[in-house]
């Protein structure tokens, strides 16, 4: 029952609905969020002297050989924060694949196809200050994923990362008869399978992690957002047994209040209460953490959580005119440590403390802190270069920034680097 991937990338929708178009849901929630990311550094140490990352002194060495080498690099007491670094223009090694070569590309992210002419956004490499990240090798990853499931669970940003992962692998597996795309559970679950490895790379739509009225993969854009704060089993049962799980949840929470339901959506006797967003976010993450603690097989499953993906909707934050956004941006932000209003440090803090508590309870979820590195990439969003699900009005056409998507990321682009970092973690087994 493999359907064409076209389905995946062109599910039509009413009004403002596609899964991946979070933007429209944010018009109603211009929440002011002051950003100064919570301190705390993720140090990455290798297992017993076996280290994936090179010393900085070797960082300019032959990148072509680094993959083999770095997997066996040995060094002691080497700590490297992969998330502190800078972007380097590198049009020789990047992009890691060509947009038009990826058969499973999403029209929401295919910026070149939709007319973007400046393609520099495809050519940036992330360079941590203290080490190199290993170059992505699809074959090596597929070996690791043999007879295994890698599942991305979350919202459209996570879906973008999943598409990136599928493209990274797709372009490396040349025989198309060995690949397939399936839809399950009424398309909440999409499965990309590489047959000769019996490996699957899956995406599960679950934008708030807990059960919510936004769970329908197509029709979820409702005026009011309701979560069942304590309920995760309906979703959890779909992914708990996977070998690698990558979670995210952030943007769907960005409103002042969320309605919380105690009871079920099916029955009418539930109790509803408006709860401040941060509080409901905390409740949801707690329910998620409790579920993991009880249900995840620790010897089998590796868990990851992607930190907030920042949005670039207010150009005044990087010194442009008020009212502008990422539209027509071509340059990255060079200022080290730049933080805009598109990420919320209070939410980051809740994520961190949830992970810390889980760690105390013996369960390690790796927080991939991609917020800062993505902050620099104001030019990496689709802007107006993507499929528009609704036809544009004359007013919009006259004012392109009014419909620019400054939330998602063009591919090839930023999410490929998130996946390189994920790859580094998967092989180091932190
Ligand atoms: C994320 O990374 C940035 C930059 O390296 C750092 O300032 C911030 O404290 C980190 N946050 C966490 C939760 O590690
Ligand atoms: C890479 O970028 C440099 C500097 O912008 C340029 O001179 C060169 O022609 C580019 N090479 C390719 C292969 O695009
Ligand atoms: C990827 O790794 C395989 C071995 O697992 C190796 O044969 C191949 O050359 C590597 N590819 C690249 C592009 O480094
Ligand atoms: C294929 O992979 C699945 C996990 O995705 C596993 O349950 C199953 O046993 C594997 N099949 C074979 C023949 O190994
Ligand atoms: C899929 O949707 C149909 C119709 O809405 C419903 O009857 C069915 O139970 C759903 N299946 C699953 C697995 O959720
Ligand atoms: C947990 O996973 C390991 C490795 O796959 C397996 O050997 C073990 O039986 C699993 N434990 C449970 C309780 O399922
Ligand atoms: C965030 O927005 C508020 C309100 O517009 C503004 O006062 C503040 O300076 C902004 N912060 C940054 C970093 O731009």
mmCIF file of C-alpha atoms and ligand atoms in Angstrom, residues 32-35 314 316-317 339-341, ligand 7:
data_model
loop_
_atom_site.group_PDB
_atom_site.id
_atom_site.type_symbol
_atom_site.label_atom_id
_atom_site.label_comp_id
_atom_site.label_asym_id
_atom_site.label_seq_id
_atom_site.Cartn_x
_atom_site.Cartn_y
_atom_site.Cartn_z
ATOM 1 C CA UNK A 32 6.248 38.856 23.363
ATOM 2 C CA UNK A 33 9.036 36.639 24.477
ATOM 3 C CA UNK A 34 12.324 38.018 25.533
ATOM 4 C CA UNK A 35 15.156 35.848 24.614
ATOM 5 C CA UNK A 314 10.533 40.385 13.187
ATOM 6 C CA UNK A 316 13.685 44.760 13.755
ATOM 7 C CA UNK A 317 15.346 42.200 15.988
ATOM 8 C CA UNK A 339 19.208 35.709 20.019
ATOM 9 C CA UNK A 340 15.932 36.978 18.703
ATOM 10 C CA UNK A 341 12.425 36.944 20.034
HETATM 11 C C1 LIG B 7 11.577 41.452 21.785
HETATM 12 O O1 LIG B 7 10.382 42.199 21.591
HETATM 13 C C2 LIG B 7 10.173 43.215 22.554
HETATM 14 C C3 LIG B 7 8.851 43.878 22.254
HETATM 15 O O2 LIG B 7 8.795 44.305 20.929
HETATM 16 C C4 LIG B 7 11.299 44.225 22.508
HETATM 17 O O3 LIG B 7 11.112 45.178 23.524
HETATM 18 C C5 LIG B 7 12.613 43.513 22.737
HETATM 19 O O4 LIG B 7 13.665 44.411 22.609
HETATM 20 C C6 LIG B 7 12.763 42.399 21.727
HETATM 21 N N1 LIG B 7 13.971 41.668 21.974
HETATM 22 C C7 LIG B 7 14.899 41.520 21.056
HETATM 23 C C8 LIG B 7 16.071 40.714 21.432
HETATM 24 O O5 LIG B 7 14.783 42.000 19.940
#
